[in-house]
């Protein structure tokens, strides 16, 4: 992700980046901050509450450490809250409860710069937004409800697969 920061800053009126999950990415966002930009860039720390290897995000146990790094070392970023993507098709509140627990831990950090009332919890997508809102979400992502489901990407055949088909 850090290799895309230059492109991200080309977006006019960029308001927030919701996917900060490493100190390295936070540092690059801070270092490449455009000189002509007047307002700090709002950031959410992405937390992997599901434990799925396929999902990005800091472990819940390391969430406060990353937030503290941003608050103390990234003067051009404004920590604004936490984000998670729950398990696909999961209708339980487990991932959302985990993020709410992370919020409580983060709020204990000195000089955080965001109050409990202004703290963003970005959780919930088209399939579970109602559960997320009930669990305290302040920001939901409902793109597939508005635009429809994404087309599935076809996997490019690899050389071994192509060779096996050719021999058959």
mmCIF file with all atom_site columns, N, CA, C and O in Angstrom, residues 1-10 25 28-29 32:
data_model
loop_
_atom_site.group_PDB
_atom_site.id
_atom_site.type_symbol
_atom_site.label_atom_id
_atom_site.label_alt_id
_atom_site.label_comp_id
_atom_site.label_asym_id
_atom_site.label_entity_id
_atom_site.label_seq_id
_atom_site.pdbx_PDB_ins_code
_atom_site.Cartn_x
_atom_site.Cartn_y
_atom_site.Cartn_z
_atom_site.occupancy
_atom_site.B_iso_or_equiv
_atom_site.pdbx_formal_charge
_atom_site.auth_seq_id
_atom_site.auth_comp_id
_atom_site.auth_asym_id
_atom_site.auth_atom_id
_atom_site.pdbx_PDB_model_num
ATOM 1  N N  . UNK A 1 1  ? 0.805  -1.199 0.000  1.00 0.00 ? 1  UNK A N  1
ATOM 2  C CA . UNK A 1 1  ? 0.000  0.000  0.000  1.00 0.00 ? 1  UNK A CA 1
ATOM 3  C C  . UNK A 1 1  ? 0.848  1.264  0.000  1.00 0.00 ? 1  UNK A C  1
ATOM 4  O O  . UNK A 1 1  ? 0.448  2.256  -0.587 1.00 0.00 ? 1  UNK A O  1
ATOM 5  N N  . UNK A 1 2  ? 1.964  1.234  0.657  1.00 0.00 ? 2  UNK A N  1
ATOM 6  C CA . UNK A 1 2  ? 2.768  2.455  0.769  1.00 0.00 ? 2  UNK A CA 1
ATOM 7  C C  . UNK A 1 2  ? 3.284  2.917  -0.592 1.00 0.00 ? 2  UNK A C  1
ATOM 8  O O  . UNK A 1 2  ? 3.561  4.096  -0.776 1.00 0.00 ? 2  UNK A O  1
ATOM 9  N N  . UNK A 1 3  ? 3.375  2.010  -1.577 1.00 0.00 ? 3  UNK A N  1
ATOM 10 C CA . UNK A 1 3  ? 3.835  2.416  -2.899 1.00 0.00 ? 3  UNK A CA 1
ATOM 11 C C  . UNK A 1 3  ? 2.770  3.189  -3.673 1.00 0.00 ? 3  UNK A C  1
ATOM 12 O O  . UNK A 1 3  ? 3.050  3.755  -4.718 1.00 0.00 ? 3  UNK A O  1
ATOM 13 N N  . UNK A 1 4  ? 1.544  3.249  -3.166 1.00 0.00 ? 4  UNK A N  1
ATOM 14 C CA . UNK A 1 4  ? 0.449  3.956  -3.835 1.00 0.00 ? 4  UNK A CA 1
ATOM 15 C C  . UNK A 1 4  ? 0.170  5.323  -3.218 1.00 0.00 ? 4  UNK A C  1
ATOM 16 O O  . UNK A 1 4  ? -0.725 6.026  -3.665 1.00 0.00 ? 4  UNK A O  1
ATOM 17 N N  . UNK A 1 5  ? 0.925  5.716  -2.221 1.00 0.00 ? 5  UNK A N  1
ATOM 18 C CA . UNK A 1 5  ? 0.657  6.960  -1.511 1.00 0.00 ? 5  UNK A CA 1
ATOM 19 C C  . UNK A 1 5  ? 0.719  8.172  -2.436 1.00 0.00 ? 5  UNK A C  1
ATOM 20 O O  . UNK A 1 5  ? -0.129 9.057  -2.357 1.00 0.00 ? 5  UNK A O  1
ATOM 21 N N  . UNK A 1 6  ? 1.690  8.206  -3.321 1.00 0.00 ? 6  UNK A N  1
ATOM 22 C CA . UNK A 1 6  ? 1.814  9.343  -4.239 1.00 0.00 ? 6  UNK A CA 1
ATOM 23 C C  . UNK A 1 6  ? 0.532  9.492  -5.064 1.00 0.00 ? 6  UNK A C  1
ATOM 24 O O  . UNK A 1 6  ? 0.042  10.595 -5.280 1.00 0.00 ? 6  UNK A O  1
ATOM 25 N N  . UNK A 1 7  ? -0.033 8.373  -5.500 1.00 0.00 ? 7  UNK A N  1
ATOM 26 C CA . UNK A 1 7  ? -1.266 8.405  -6.284 1.00 0.00 ? 7  UNK A CA 1
ATOM 27 C C  . UNK A 1 7  ? -2.456 8.837  -5.426 1.00 0.00 ? 7  UNK A C  1
ATOM 28 O O  . UNK A 1 7  ? -3.331 9.561  -5.893 1.00 0.00 ? 7  UNK A O  1
ATOM 29 N N  . UNK A 1 8  ? -2.486 8.407  -4.193 1.00 0.00 ? 8  UNK A N  1
ATOM 30 C CA . UNK A 1 8  ? -3.589 8.759  -3.288 1.00 0.00 ? 8  UNK A CA 1
ATOM 31 C C  . UNK A 1 8  ? -3.667 10.260 -3.102 1.00 0.00 ? 8  UNK A C  1
ATOM 32 O O  . UNK A 1 8  ? -4.747 10.852 -3.128 1.00 0.00 ? 8  UNK A O  1
ATOM 33 N N  . UNK A 1 9  ? -2.534 10.891 -2.947 1.00 0.00 ? 9  UNK A N  1
ATOM 34 C CA . UNK A 1 9  ? -2.525 12.336 -2.718 1.00 0.00 ? 9  UNK A CA 1
ATOM 35 C C  . UNK A 1 9  ? -2.915 13.138 -3.963 1.00 0.00 ? 9  UNK A C  1
ATOM 36 O O  . UNK A 1 9  ? -3.148 14.328 -3.870 1.00 0.00 ? 9  UNK A O  1
ATOM 37 N N  . UNK A 1 10 ? -3.018 12.484 -5.112 1.00 0.00 ? 10 UNK A N  1
ATOM 38 C CA . UNK A 1 10 ? -3.486 13.164 -6.324 1.00 0.00 ? 10 UNK A CA 1
ATOM 39 C C  . UNK A 1 10 ? -5.012 13.301 -6.345 1.00 0.00 ? 10 UNK A C  1
ATOM 40 O O  . UNK A 1 10 ? -5.555 14.024 -7.166 1.00 0.00 ? 10 UNK A O  1
ATOM 41 N N  . UNK A 1 25 ? 3.154  2.449  6.684  1.00 0.00 ? 25 UNK A N  1
ATOM 42 C CA . UNK A 1 25 ? 2.189  3.169  5.854  1.00 0.00 ? 25 UNK A CA 1
ATOM 43 C C  . UNK A 1 25 ? 1.878  4.537  6.457  1.00 0.00 ? 25 UNK A C  1
ATOM 44 O O  . UNK A 1 25 ? 1.828  5.534  5.735  1.00 0.00 ? 25 UNK A O  1
ATOM 45 N N  . UNK A 1 28 ? 4.804  6.835  5.718  1.00 0.00 ? 28 UNK A N  1
ATOM 46 C CA . UNK A 1 28 ? 4.875  7.253  4.315  1.00 0.00 ? 28 UNK A CA 1
ATOM 47 C C  . UNK A 1 28 ? 3.788  8.282  4.023  1.00 0.00 ? 28 UNK A C  1
ATOM 48 O O  . UNK A 1 28 ? 4.038  9.283  3.353  1.00 0.00 ? 28 UNK A O  1
ATOM 49 N N  . UNK A 1 29 ? 2.577  8.076  4.514  1.00 0.00 ? 29 UNK A N  1
ATOM 50 C CA . UNK A 1 29 ? 1.510  9.068  4.336  1.00 0.00 ? 29 UNK A CA 1
ATOM 51 C C  . UNK A 1 29 ? 1.924  10.413 4.931  1.00 0.00 ? 29 UNK A C  1
ATOM 52 O O  . UNK A 1 29 ? 1.681  11.464 4.349  1.00 0.00 ? 29 UNK A O  1
ATOM 53 N N  . UNK A 1 32 ? 5.038  11.990 2.778  1.00 0.00 ? 32 UNK A N  1
ATOM 54 C CA . UNK A 1 32 ? 4.699  12.444 1.420  1.00 0.00 ? 32 UNK A CA 1
ATOM 55 C C  . UNK A 1 32 ? 3.524  13.425 1.394  1.00 0.00 ? 32 UNK A C  1
ATOM 56 O O  . UNK A 1 32 ? 2.990  13.720 0.341  1.00 0.00 ? 32 UNK A O  1
#
